[in-house]
PDB file of C-alpha atoms in Angstrom:
ATOM      1  CA  UNK A   1     -23.654 -14.467  25.147  1.00  0.00           C
ATOM      2  CA  UNK A   2     -21.765 -11.175  25.265  1.00  0.00           C
ATOM      3  CA  UNK A   3     -18.700 -10.808  23.072  1.00  0.00           C
ATOM      4  CA  UNK A   4     -15.280 -10.283  24.590  1.00  0.00           C
ATOM      5  CA  UNK A   5     -15.376  -6.574  23.699  1.00  0.00           C
ATOM      6  CA  UNK A   6     -18.829  -6.126  25.243  1.00  0.00           C
ATOM      7  CA  UNK A   7     -17.745  -7.906  28.427  1.00  0.00           C
ATOM      8  CA  UNK A   8     -14.582  -5.816  28.718  1.00  0.00           C
ATOM      9  CA  UNK A   9     -16.556  -2.607  28.112  1.00  0.00           C
ATOM     10  CA  UNK A  10     -19.090  -3.592  30.785  1.00  0.00           C
ATOM     11  CA  UNK A  11     -16.335  -4.389  33.272  1.00  0.00           C
ATOM     12  CA  UNK A  12     -14.558  -1.133  32.403  1.00  0.00           C
ATOM     13  CA  UNK A  13     -17.660   0.956  33.129  1.00  0.00           C
ATOM     14  CA  UNK A  14     -18.111  -0.877  36.448  1.00  0.00           C
ATOM     15  CA  UNK A  15     -14.499  -0.373  37.564  1.00  0.00           C
ATOM     16  CA  UNK A  16     -14.558   3.305  36.576  1.00  0.00           C
ATOM     17  CA  UNK A  17     -17.745   3.844  38.569  1.00  0.00           C
ATOM     18  CA  UNK A  18     -16.064   2.140  41.545  1.00  0.00           C
ATOM     19  CA  UNK A  19     -12.832   4.138  41.029  1.00  0.00           C
ATOM     20  CA  UNK A  20     -10.841   0.905  40.690  1.00  0.00           C
ATOM     21  CA  UNK A  21      -8.361   2.452  38.284  1.00  0.00           C
ATOM     22  CA  UNK A  22      -5.837  -0.409  38.062  1.00  0.00           C
ATOM     23  CA  UNK A  23      -8.604  -2.827  37.064  1.00  0.00           C
ATOM     24  CA  UNK A  24      -9.950  -0.270  34.591  1.00  0.00           C
ATOM     25  CA  UNK A  25      -6.482  -0.099  32.996  1.00  0.00           C
ATOM     26  CA  UNK A  26      -6.446  -3.911  32.737  1.00  0.00           C
ATOM     27  CA  UNK A  27      -9.782  -3.808  30.874  1.00  0.00           C
ATOM     28  CA  UNK A  28      -8.425  -1.190  28.483  1.00  0.00           C
ATOM     29  CA  UNK A  29      -5.362  -3.349  27.830  1.00  0.00           C
ATOM     30  CA  UNK A  30      -7.744  -6.107  26.779  1.00  0.00           C
ATOM     31  CA  UNK A  31      -9.664  -3.712  24.518  1.00  0.00           C
ATOM     32  CA  UNK A  32      -6.419  -2.483  22.968  1.00  0.00           C
ATOM     33  CA  UNK A  33      -5.567  -6.056  21.980  1.00  0.00           C
ATOM     34  CA  UNK A  34      -8.877  -6.185  20.111  1.00  0.00           C
ATOM     35  CA  UNK A  35      -8.518  -2.700  18.570  1.00  0.00           C
ATOM     36  CA  UNK A  36      -4.820  -1.736  18.571  1.00  0.00           C
ATOM     37  CA  UNK A  37      -5.444   1.387  16.443  1.00  0.00           C
ATOM     38  CA  UNK A  38      -8.002   2.907  18.835  1.00  0.00           C
ATOM     39  CA  UNK A  39      -6.234   6.006  20.158  1.00  0.00           C
ATOM     40  CA  UNK A  40      -8.992   6.774  22.663  1.00  0.00           C
ATOM     41  CA  UNK A  41      -8.346   3.490  24.483  1.00  0.00           C
ATOM     42  CA  UNK A  42      -4.708   4.502  24.991  1.00  0.00           C
ATOM     43  CA  UNK A  43      -5.788   8.005  26.020  1.00  0.00           C
ATOM     44  CA  UNK A  44      -8.125   6.658  28.687  1.00  0.00           C
ATOM     45  CA  UNK A  45      -5.448   4.190  29.748  1.00  0.00           C
ATOM     46  CA  UNK A  46      -3.143   7.146  30.366  1.00  0.00           C
ATOM     47  CA  UNK A  47      -5.852   8.991  32.315  1.00  0.00           C
ATOM     48  CA  UNK A  48      -6.608   5.994  34.542  1.00  0.00           C
ATOM     49  CA  UNK A  49      -2.928   5.237  35.096  1.00  0.00           C
ATOM     50  CA  UNK A  50      -2.579   8.798  36.395  1.00  0.00           C
ATOM     51  CA  UNK A  51      -5.468   8.200  38.803  1.00  0.00           C
ATOM     52  CA  UNK A  52      -3.874   4.897  39.860  1.00  0.00           C
ATOM     53  CA  UNK A  53      -0.576   6.650  40.576  1.00  0.00           C
ATOM     54  CA  UNK A  54       1.263   4.841  37.783  1.00  0.00           C
ATOM     55  CA  UNK A  55       3.098   7.721  36.091  1.00  0.00           C
ATOM     56  CA  UNK A  56       5.378   5.568  33.847  1.00  0.00           C
ATOM     57  CA  UNK A  57       2.344   3.618  32.628  1.00  0.00           C
ATOM     58  CA  UNK A  58       0.494   6.857  31.913  1.00  0.00           C
ATOM     59  CA  UNK A  59       3.403   8.342  29.948  1.00  0.00           C
ATOM     60  CA  UNK A  60       3.726   5.171  27.860  1.00  0.00           C
ATOM     61  CA  UNK A  61       0.000   5.107  27.080  1.00  0.00           C
ATOM     62  CA  UNK A  62      -0.036   8.807  26.175  1.00  0.00           C
ATOM     63  CA  UNK A  63       2.873   8.330  23.763  1.00  0.00           C
ATOM     64  CA  UNK A  64       0.912   5.602  21.964  1.00  0.00           C
ATOM     65  CA  UNK A  65      -2.245   7.722  21.918  1.00  0.00           C
ATOM     66  CA  UNK A  66      -0.387  10.782  20.629  1.00  0.00           C
ATOM     67  CA  UNK A  67       1.165   8.880  17.730  1.00  0.00           C
ATOM     68  CA  UNK A  68      -2.159   7.356  16.702  1.00  0.00           C
ATOM     69  CA  UNK A  69      -3.912  10.738  16.865  1.00  0.00           C
ATOM     70  CA  UNK A  70      -1.281  12.459  14.731  1.00  0.00           C
ATOM     71  CA  UNK A  71      -1.107   9.602  12.213  1.00  0.00           C
ATOM     72  CA  UNK A  72      -4.886   9.916  11.819  1.00  0.00           C
ATOM     73  CA  UNK A  73      -4.732  13.682  11.298  1.00  0.00           C
ATOM     74  CA  UNK A  74      -6.116  14.696  14.723  1.00  0.00           C
ATOM     75  CA  UNK A  75      -3.480  17.353  15.314  1.00  0.00           C
ATOM     76  CA  UNK A  76      -5.120  19.156  18.240  1.00  0.00           C
ATOM     77  CA  UNK A  77      -5.649  15.917  20.159  1.00  0.00           C
ATOM     78  CA  UNK A  78      -2.040  14.994  19.416  1.00  0.00           C
ATOM     79  CA  UNK A  79      -0.782  18.315  20.784  1.00  0.00           C
ATOM     80  CA  UNK A  80      -2.946  17.992  23.890  1.00  0.00           C
ATOM     81  CA  UNK A  81      -1.721  14.439  24.506  1.00  0.00           C
ATOM     82  CA  UNK A  82       1.951  15.377  24.282  1.00  0.00           C
ATOM     83  CA  UNK A  83       1.217  18.323  26.585  1.00  0.00           C
ATOM     84  CA  UNK A  84      -0.097  15.796  29.127  1.00  0.00           C
ATOM     85  CA  UNK A  85       3.188  13.894  28.950  1.00  0.00           C
ATOM     86  CA  UNK A  86       5.179  17.088  29.505  1.00  0.00           C
ATOM     87  CA  UNK A  87       2.962  18.029  32.436  1.00  0.00           C
ATOM     88  CA  UNK A  88       3.608  14.622  34.035  1.00  0.00           C
ATOM     89  CA  UNK A  89       7.269  14.392  33.064  1.00  0.00           C
ATOM     90  CA  UNK A  90       8.752  17.770  32.017  1.00  0.00           C
ATOM     91  CA  UNK A  91      12.077  16.105  31.205  1.00  0.00           C
ATOM     92  CA  UNK A  92      10.538  14.052  28.374  1.00  0.00           C
ATOM     93  CA  UNK A  93      12.325  15.773  25.471  1.00  0.00           C
ATOM     94  CA  UNK A  94      10.954  13.258  22.975  1.00  0.00           C
ATOM     95  CA  UNK A  95       7.396  14.392  23.708  1.00  0.00           C
ATOM     96  CA  UNK A  96       8.249  17.990  22.824  1.00  0.00           C
ATOM     97  CA  UNK A  97      10.118  16.942  19.675  1.00  0.00           C
ATOM     98  CA  UNK A  98       7.160  14.850  18.505  1.00  0.00           C
ATOM     99  CA  UNK A  99       4.754  17.671  19.308  1.00  0.00           C
ATOM    100  CA  UNK A 100       6.751  20.237  17.326  1.00  0.00           C
ATOM    101  CA  UNK A 101       6.852  17.887  14.319  1.00  0.00           C
ATOM    102  CA  UNK A 102       3.055  17.505  14.137  1.00  0.00           C
ATOM    103  CA  UNK A 103       2.457  20.192  11.506  1.00  0.00           C
ATOM    104  CA  UNK A 104       4.879  18.480   9.097  1.00  0.00           C
ATOM    105  CA  UNK A 105       3.453  14.977   9.580  1.00  0.00           C
ATOM    106  CA  UNK A 106       1.872  13.490   6.409  1.00  0.00           C
ATOM    107  CA  UNK A 107      -1.646  13.272   7.853  1.00  0.00           C
ATOM    108  CA  UNK A 108      -1.639  16.932   8.908  1.00  0.00           C
ATOM    109  CA  UNK A 109       0.226  18.365   5.920  1.00  0.00           C
ATOM    110  CA  UNK A 110      -1.997  16.384   3.532  1.00  0.00           C
ATOM    111  CA  UNK A 111       0.832  14.397   1.956  1.00  0.00           C
ATOM    112  CA  UNK A 112      -1.028  11.121   2.455  1.00  0.00           C
ATOM    113  CA  UNK A 113      -3.201  12.014  -0.512  1.00  0.00           C
ATOM    114  CA  UNK A 114      -0.411  11.618  -3.062  1.00  0.00           C
ATOM    115  CA  UNK A 115       0.666   7.959  -2.611  1.00  0.00           C
ATOM    116  CA  UNK A 116      -2.715   6.342  -3.394  1.00  0.00           C
ATOM    117  CA  UNK A 117      -2.899   7.580  -7.020  1.00  0.00           C
ATOM    118  CA  UNK A 118       0.515   6.110  -7.782  1.00  0.00           C
ATOM    119  CA  UNK A 119      -0.277   2.747  -6.241  1.00  0.00           C
ATOM    120  CA  UNK A 120      -2.870   1.658  -8.814  1.00  0.00           C
ATOM    121  CA  UNK A 121      -0.604   2.771 -11.639  1.00  0.00           C
ATOM    122  CA  UNK A 122       2.097   0.301 -10.553  1.00  0.00           C
ATOM    123  CA  UNK A 123       0.216  -2.861 -11.632  1.00  0.00           C
ATOM    124  CA  UNK A 124      -0.553  -1.256 -15.024  1.00  0.00           C
ATOM    125  CA  UNK A 125       2.934  -1.817 -16.563  1.00  0.00           C
ATOM    126  CA  UNK A 126       2.827  -5.672 -16.317  1.00  0.00           C
ATOM    127  CA  UNK A 127      -0.082  -6.095 -18.782  1.00  0.00           C
ATOM    128  CA  UNK A 128       1.695  -4.214 -21.616  1.00  0.00           C
ATOM    129  CA  UNK A 129       4.826  -6.394 -21.248  1.00  0.00           C
ATOM    130  CA  UNK A 130       2.728  -9.553 -21.554  1.00  0.00           C
ATOM    131  CA  UNK A 131       0.946  -8.108 -24.551  1.00  0.00           C
ATOM    132  CA  UNK A 132       4.214  -7.835 -26.566  1.00  0.00           C
ATOM    133  CA  UNK A 133       4.794 -11.551 -27.516  1.00  0.00           C
ATOM    134  CA  UNK A 134       1.597 -12.161 -29.559  1.00  0.00           C
ATOM    135  CA  UNK A 135       1.331  -9.109 -31.846  1.00  0.00           C
ATOM    136  CA  UNK A 136      -1.706 -10.103 -33.925  1.00  0.00           C
ATOM    137  CA  UNK A 137      -3.706 -11.647 -31.103  1.00  0.00           C
ATOM    138  CA  UNK A 138      -2.950  -8.827 -28.706  1.00  0.00           C
ATOM    139  CA  UNK A 139      -4.072  -6.145 -31.185  1.00  0.00           C
ATOM    140  CA  UNK A 140      -7.712  -7.028 -30.493  1.00  0.00           C
ATOM    141  CA  UNK A 141      -7.625  -6.772 -26.668  1.00  0.00           C
ATOM    142  CA  UNK A 142      -6.672  -3.057 -26.598  1.00  0.00           C
ATOM    143  CA  UNK A 143     -10.001  -2.044 -28.216  1.00  0.00           C
ATOM    144  CA  UNK A 144     -11.914  -4.195 -25.701  1.00  0.00           C
ATOM    145  CA  UNK A 145     -10.849  -2.196 -22.603  1.00  0.00           C
ATOM    146  CA  UNK A 146     -12.172   1.085 -24.069  1.00  0.00           C
ATOM    147  CA  UNK A 147     -15.531  -0.570 -24.745  1.00  0.00           C
ATOM    148  CA  UNK A 148     -16.285  -1.202 -21.045  1.00  0.00           C
ATOM    149  CA  UNK A 149     -15.040   2.297 -20.263  1.00  0.00           C
ATOM    150  CA  UNK A 150     -17.563   3.791 -22.720  1.00  0.00           C
ATOM    151  CA  UNK A 151     -20.368   1.723 -21.208  1.00  0.00           C
ATOM    152  CA  UNK A 152     -21.048   3.805 -18.143  1.00  0.00           C
ATOM    153  CA  UNK A 153     -22.535   1.672 -15.376  1.00  0.00           C
ATOM    154  CA  UNK A 154     -20.609   3.475 -12.621  1.00  0.00           C
ATOM    155  CA  UNK A 155     -21.685   6.930 -13.831  1.00  0.00           C
ATOM    156  CA  UNK A 156     -25.313   5.737 -13.971  1.00  0.00           C
ATOM    157  CA  UNK A 157     -25.054   4.561 -10.376  1.00  0.00           C
ATOM    158  CA  UNK A 158     -23.709   7.946  -9.337  1.00  0.00           C
ATOM    159  CA  UNK A 159     -26.514   9.703 -11.182  1.00  0.00           C
ATOM    160  CA  UNK A 160     -29.031   7.547  -9.358  1.00  0.00           C
ATOM    161  CA  UNK A 161     -27.517   8.408  -5.985  1.00  0.00           C
ATOM    162  CA  UNK A 162     -27.611  12.181  -6.547  1.00  0.00           C
ATOM    163  CA  UNK A 163     -31.417  12.402  -6.842  1.00  0.00           C
ATOM    164  CA  UNK A 164     -31.698  10.521  -3.548  1.00  0.00           C
ATOM    165  CA  UNK A 165     -29.556  13.162  -1.848  1.00  0.00           C
ATOM    166  CA  UNK A 166     -31.627  15.908  -3.448  1.00  0.00           C
ATOM    167  CA  UNK A 167     -34.815  14.331  -2.115  1.00  0.00           C
ATOM    168  CA  UNK A 168     -33.361  14.155   1.365  1.00  0.00           C
ATOM    169  CA  UNK A 169     -32.358  17.800   1.199  1.00  0.00           C
ATOM    170  CA  UNK A 170     -35.833  18.800   0.006  1.00  0.00           C
ATOM    171  CA  UNK A 171     -37.394  16.907   2.895  1.00  0.00           C
ATOM    172  CA  UNK A 172     -35.223  18.867   5.310  1.00  0.00           C
ATOM    173  CA  UNK A 173     -36.540  22.015   3.681  1.00  0.00           C
ATOM    174  CA  UNK A 174     -33.303  23.564   2.401  1.00  0.00           C
ATOM    175  CA  UNK A 175     -32.164  24.294  -1.109  1.00  0.00           C
ATOM    176  CA  UNK A 176     -29.425  22.152  -2.601  1.00  0.00           C
ATOM    177  CA  UNK A 177     -26.950  24.936  -3.535  1.00  0.00           C
ATOM    178  CA  UNK A 178     -27.207  26.581  -0.114  1.00  0.00           C
ATOM    179  CA  UNK A 179     -26.864  23.226   1.626  1.00  0.00           C
ATOM    180  CA  UNK A 180     -23.724  22.409  -0.320  1.00  0.00           C
ATOM    181  CA  UNK A 181     -22.217  25.836   0.363  1.00  0.00           C
ATOM    182  CA  UNK A 182     -22.942  25.619   4.090  1.00  0.00           C
ATOM    183  CA  UNK A 183     -21.490  22.102   4.242  1.00  0.00           C
ATOM    184  CA  UNK A 184     -18.366  23.265   2.412  1.00  0.00           C
ATOM    185  CA  UNK A 185     -17.905  26.229   4.780  1.00  0.00           C
ATOM    186  CA  UNK A 186     -18.415  24.003   7.830  1.00  0.00           C
ATOM    187  CA  UNK A 187     -15.847  21.473   6.590  1.00  0.00           C
ATOM    188  CA  UNK A 188     -13.338  24.256   5.956  1.00  0.00           C
ATOM    189  CA  UNK A 189     -13.957  25.689   9.403  1.00  0.00           C
ATOM    190  CA  UNK A 190     -13.595  22.360  11.163  1.00  0.00           C
ATOM    191  CA  UNK A 191     -10.334  21.419   9.478  1.00  0.00           C
ATOM    192  CA  UNK A 192      -7.592  23.161  11.434  1.00  0.00           C
ATOM    193  CA  UNK A 193      -4.786  21.098   9.882  1.00  0.00           C
ATOM    194  CA  UNK A 194      -4.279  23.558   6.978  1.00  0.00           C
ATOM    195  CA  UNK A 195      -3.656  26.280   9.567  1.00  0.00           C
ATOM    196  CA  UNK A 196      -0.924  24.227  11.218  1.00  0.00           C
ATOM    197  CA  UNK A 197       0.491  23.037   7.895  1.00  0.00           C
ATOM    198  CA  UNK A 198       0.796  26.676   6.785  1.00  0.00           C
ATOM    199  CA  UNK A 199       3.206  27.369   9.633  1.00  0.00           C
ATOM    200  CA  UNK A 200       6.939  26.842   9.321  1.00  0.00           C
ATOM    201  CA  UNK A 201       8.556  24.581  11.904  1.00  0.00           C
ATOM    202  CA  UNK A 202       9.724  27.602  13.913  1.00  0.00           C
ATOM    203  CA  UNK A 203       6.328  29.332  13.746  1.00  0.00           C
ATOM    204  CA  UNK A 204       4.488  26.169  14.754  1.00  0.00           C
ATOM    205  CA  UNK A 205       6.919  25.610  17.624  1.00  0.00           C
ATOM    206  CA  UNK A 206       6.375  29.134  18.944  1.00  0.00           C
ATOM    207  CA  UNK A 207       2.589  28.725  18.638  1.00  0.00           C
ATOM    208  CA  UNK A 208       2.408  25.311  20.311  1.00  0.00           C
ATOM    209  CA  UNK A 209       4.791  26.138  23.159  1.00  0.00           C
ATOM    210  CA  UNK A 210       2.410  28.856  24.364  1.00  0.00           C
ATOM    211  CA  UNK A 211      -0.726  26.675  24.394  1.00  0.00           C
ATOM    212  CA  UNK A 212      -2.035  26.101  27.922  1.00  0.00           C
ATOM    213  CA  UNK A 213      -4.355  23.173  28.809  1.00  0.00           C
ATOM    214  CA  UNK A 214      -7.627  24.124  30.518  1.00  0.00           C
ATOM    215  CA  UNK A 215     -10.730  22.213  31.591  1.00  0.00           C
ATOM    216  CA  UNK A 216     -14.409  23.154  31.706  1.00  0.00           C
ATOM    217  CA  UNK A 217     -17.335  21.274  33.211  1.00  0.00           C
ATOM    218  CA  UNK A 218     -20.364  20.443  31.080  1.00  0.00           C
ATOM    219  CA  UNK A 219     -22.547  23.516  30.589  1.00  0.00           C
ATOM    220  CA  UNK A 220     -19.875  25.943  31.771  1.00  0.00           C
ATOM    221  CA  UNK A 221     -19.439  29.185  29.865  1.00  0.00           C
ATOM    222  CA  UNK A 222     -15.999  29.253  28.250  1.00  0.00           C
ATOM    223  CA  UNK A 223     -16.207  32.763  26.811  1.00  0.00           C
ATOM    224  CA  UNK A 224     -18.908  35.414  27.226  1.00  0.00           C
ATOM    225  CA  UNK A 225     -20.475  37.691  24.625  1.00  0.00           C
ATOM    226  CA  UNK A 226     -19.449  41.296  25.219  1.00  0.00           C
ATOM    227  CA  UNK A 227     -16.284  40.443  27.149  1.00  0.00           C
ATOM    228  CA  UNK A 228     -12.893  41.578  25.961  1.00  0.00           C
ATOM    229  CA  UNK A 229     -11.139  38.957  23.872  1.00  0.00           C
ATOM    230  CA  UNK A 230      -8.066  37.945  25.838  1.00  0.00           C
ATOM    231  CA  UNK A 231      -7.443  34.464  24.376  1.00  0.00           C
ATOM    232  CA  UNK A 232      -8.293  31.970  21.656  1.00  0.00           C
ATOM    233  CA  UNK A 233      -9.023  28.288  22.309  1.00  0.00           C
ATOM    234  CA  UNK A 234      -8.570  24.902  20.617  1.00  0.00           C
ATOM    235  CA  UNK A 235     -10.919  22.089  21.661  1.00  0.00           C
ATOM    236  CA  UNK A 236      -8.996  18.877  22.359  1.00  0.00           C
ATOM    237  CA  UNK A 237     -11.811  16.943  24.081  1.00  0.00           C
ATOM    238  CA  UNK A 238     -15.523  17.580  24.383  1.00  0.00           C
ATOM    239  CA  UNK A 239     -17.361  20.308  22.492  1.00  0.00           C
ATOM    240  CA  UNK A 240     -18.923  23.751  22.574  1.00  0.00           C
ATOM    241  CA  UNK A 241     -22.107  25.580  21.615  1.00  0.00           C
ATOM    242  CA  UNK A 242     -21.911  29.099  20.164  1.00  0.00           C
ATOM    243  CA  UNK A 243     -24.776  31.256  21.457  1.00  0.00           C
ATOM    244  CA  UNK A 244     -25.632  34.883  20.651  1.00  0.00           C
ATOM    245  CA  UNK A 245     -28.332  37.137  22.060  1.00  0.00           C
ATOM    246  CA  UNK A 246     -30.534  38.473  19.264  1.00  0.00           C
ATOM    247  CA  UNK A 247     -33.576  40.634  19.973  1.00  0.00           C
ATOM    248  CA  UNK A 248     -33.581  39.531  23.595  1.00  0.00           C
ATOM    249  CA  UNK A 249     -33.394  35.824  22.813  1.00  0.00           C
ATOM    250  CA  UNK A 250     -30.437  33.426  22.910  1.00  0.00           C
ATOM    251  CA  UNK A 251     -29.862  31.878  19.494  1.00  0.00           C
ATOM    252  CA  UNK A 252     -27.558  28.926  18.845  1.00  0.00           C
ATOM    253  CA  UNK A 253     -25.224  29.857  15.999  1.00  0.00           C
ATOM    254  CA  UNK A 254     -23.040  26.768  15.842  1.00  0.00           C
ATOM    255  CA  UNK A 255     -21.874  23.546  17.465  1.00  0.00           C
ATOM    256  CA  UNK A 256     -18.131  23.082  17.886  1.00  0.00           C
ATOM    257  CA  UNK A 257     -16.326  19.750  18.083  1.00  0.00           C
ATOM    258  CA  UNK A 258     -12.880  18.405  18.836  1.00  0.00           C
ATOM    259  CA  UNK A 259     -10.174  20.050  16.780  1.00  0.00           C
ATOM    260  CA  UNK A 260     -12.083  23.304  16.263  1.00  0.00           C
ATOM    261  CA  UNK A 261     -11.001  26.668  17.604  1.00  0.00           C
ATOM    262  CA  UNK A 262     -12.871  29.730  18.807  1.00  0.00           C
ATOM    263  CA  UNK A 263     -12.265  33.163  20.301  1.00  0.00           C
ATOM    264  CA  UNK A 264      -9.864  34.267  17.571  1.00  0.00           C
ATOM    265  CA  UNK A 265     -12.220  36.864  16.052  1.00  0.00           C
ATOM    266  CA  UNK A 266     -12.073  39.502  18.783  1.00  0.00           C
ATOM    267  CA  UNK A 267      -8.330  38.910  19.092  1.00  0.00           C
ATOM    268  CA  UNK A 268      -7.575  39.679  15.449  1.00  0.00           C
ATOM    269  CA  UNK A 269     -10.201  42.351  14.798  1.00  0.00           C
ATOM    270  CA  UNK A 270     -10.480  43.921  18.233  1.00  0.00           C
ATOM    271  CA  UNK A 271     -13.601  44.789  20.160  1.00  0.00           C
ATOM    272  CA  UNK A 272     -15.778  42.672  22.455  1.00  0.00           C
ATOM    273  CA  UNK A 273     -16.614  39.028  21.833  1.00  0.00           C
ATOM    274  CA  UNK A 274     -19.471  38.624  19.363  1.00  0.00           C
ATOM    275  CA  UNK A 275     -20.943  35.492  20.987  1.00  0.00           C
ATOM    276  CA  UNK A 276     -20.723  33.212  24.010  1.00  0.00           C
ATOM    277  CA  UNK A 277     -19.476  29.621  23.923  1.00  0.00           C
ATOM    278  CA  UNK A 278     -20.725  27.006  26.399  1.00  0.00           C
ATOM    279  CA  UNK A 279     -19.227  23.538  26.842  1.00  0.00           C
ATOM    280  CA  UNK A 280     -21.590  20.752  25.760  1.00  0.00           C
ATOM    281  CA  UNK A 281     -19.730  18.131  27.838  1.00  0.00           C
ATOM    282  CA  UNK A 282     -16.741  18.006  30.161  1.00  0.00           C
ATOM    283  CA  UNK A 283     -14.342  19.785  27.844  1.00  0.00           C
ATOM    284  CA  UNK A 284     -10.588  20.239  27.568  1.00  0.00           C
ATOM    285  CA  UNK A 285      -9.109  23.081  25.559  1.00  0.00           C
ATOM    286  CA  UNK A 286      -5.724  24.535  24.703  1.00  0.00           C
ATOM    287  CA  UNK A 287      -5.675  28.286  25.373  1.00  0.00           C
ATOM    288  CA  UNK A 288      -3.462  30.834  23.644  1.00  0.00           C
ATOM    289  CA  UNK A 289      -3.473  34.159  25.487  1.00  0.00           C
ATOM    290  CA  UNK A 290      -3.613  37.352  23.442  1.00  0.00           C
ATOM    291  CA  UNK A 291      -0.357  38.625  24.955  1.00  0.00           C
ATOM    292  CA  UNK A 292       1.414  35.438  23.856  1.00  0.00           C
ATOM    293  CA  UNK A 293      -0.170  35.570  20.394  1.00  0.00           C
ATOM    294  CA  UNK A 294       0.954  39.164  19.840  1.00  0.00           C
ATOM    295  CA  UNK A 295       4.481  38.288  20.975  1.00  0.00           C
ATOM    296  CA  UNK A 296       4.529  35.420  18.474  1.00  0.00           C
ATOM    297  CA  UNK A 297       3.256  37.674  15.655  1.00  0.00           C
ATOM    298  CA  UNK A 298       5.969  40.226  16.436  1.00  0.00           C
ATOM    299  CA  UNK A 299       8.574  37.491  16.153  1.00  0.00           C
ATOM    300  CA  UNK A 300       6.924  35.870  13.121  1.00  0.00           C
ATOM    301  CA  UNK A 301       4.826  38.541  11.302  1.00  0.00           C
ATOM    302  CA  UNK A 302       3.662  36.064   8.653  1.00  0.00           C
ATOM    303  CA  UNK A 303       1.492  34.275  11.247  1.00  0.00           C
ATOM    304  CA  UNK A 304      -0.891  37.246  11.339  1.00  0.00           C
ATOM    305  CA  UNK A 305      -1.727  36.778   7.660  1.00  0.00           C
ATOM    306  CA  UNK A 306      -2.289  33.039   8.107  1.00  0.00           C
ATOM    307  CA  UNK A 307      -4.680  33.628  11.008  1.00  0.00           C
ATOM    308  CA  UNK A 308      -6.521  36.365   9.126  1.00  0.00           C
ATOM    309  CA  UNK A 309      -7.288  33.930   6.302  1.00  0.00           C
ATOM    310  CA  UNK A 310      -8.933  31.608   8.796  1.00  0.00           C
ATOM    311  CA  UNK A 311     -10.778  34.545  10.327  1.00  0.00           C
ATOM    312  CA  UNK A 312     -12.169  35.498   6.906  1.00  0.00           C
ATOM    313  CA  UNK A 313     -13.615  31.993   6.442  1.00  0.00           C
ATOM    314  CA  UNK A 314     -15.107  31.951   9.937  1.00  0.00           C
ATOM    315  CA  UNK A 315     -16.636  35.434   9.657  1.00  0.00           C
ATOM    316  CA  UNK A 316     -18.155  34.570   6.283  1.00  0.00           C
ATOM    317  CA  UNK A 317     -19.884  31.547   7.794  1.00  0.00           C
ATOM    318  CA  UNK A 318     -21.038  33.660  10.748  1.00  0.00           C
ATOM    319  CA  UNK A 319     -22.509  36.361   8.492  1.00  0.00           C
ATOM    320  CA  UNK A 320     -24.382  33.729   6.488  1.00  0.00           C
ATOM    321  CA  UNK A 321     -25.785  32.226   9.684  1.00  0.00           C
ATOM    322  CA  UNK A 322     -26.888  35.624  10.977  1.00  0.00           C
ATOM    323  CA  UNK A 323     -28.534  36.386   7.639  1.00  0.00           C
ATOM    324  CA  UNK A 324     -30.580  33.190   7.855  1.00  0.00           C
ATOM    325  CA  UNK A 325     -31.597  33.849  11.447  1.00  0.00           C
ATOM    326  CA  UNK A 326     -32.881  37.362  10.666  1.00  0.00           C
ATOM    327  CA  UNK A 327     -34.996  36.175   7.696  1.00  0.00           C
TER     328      UNK A 327
END
């Protein structure tokens, strides 16, 4: 017998296929009760409310989705969601205020990493206070904790796991140091939150206000190699494939996911675009036109330096990829 979630998901797919948007929203409300922290359920609920003509319901769902996205560190999706609210209801001042506060939120600024270390230290004080009454008897226990610390079962487990990873890497046919370096560069490239966190509130506000939502169908070319760079893009939904023509053949350089950005290279360095980017699914992006970017940099010159740092990381990864391809 199908679970409640499976049944709701099956009904949802059926109602979406039949364009019965109100019933699709009802299914999503049931799924939200099962998974209240699933931001994508609220996002789809907003989308289907729009199709059903229920603007207030859509705005409410988008607010919930936006908060969950930002609290989870998905800044680009949060920005795009609040942009949807403002497109539906331009008078929603709260949506703009929440959007402009995204770069200072704990999940984006990285402040969520500090509380956990202090939490385990809180229970530590109670044991010493209990140890005070019996002086002679309590003198022995202190040596006992160090003993288990010196016995290193956890380290041994970690050492056993590392060889397994090395074996997997060897099977793939890549060397461990190169694999680690490529993984590190890819993680740095994918994480756009440091870029936003590096902006002041005013800089971030100027940057976000100029972002324009755009949509591309699956397989559509979003930017073309050789064209003049007139904008940079942030992917809020969907994905992209970076393709470059090398020796008469199209070579895939990278796969882009939600939260990543592209098109900034030709903007900052000048010259034609170095590669094409095709959407790998129905994709939504936030576009920043070059004219708007230059206006922002004139008003806030520091932004240019922040963007150049991100460009340096991206170009380094690109050069490494090109080096491998030409081997």
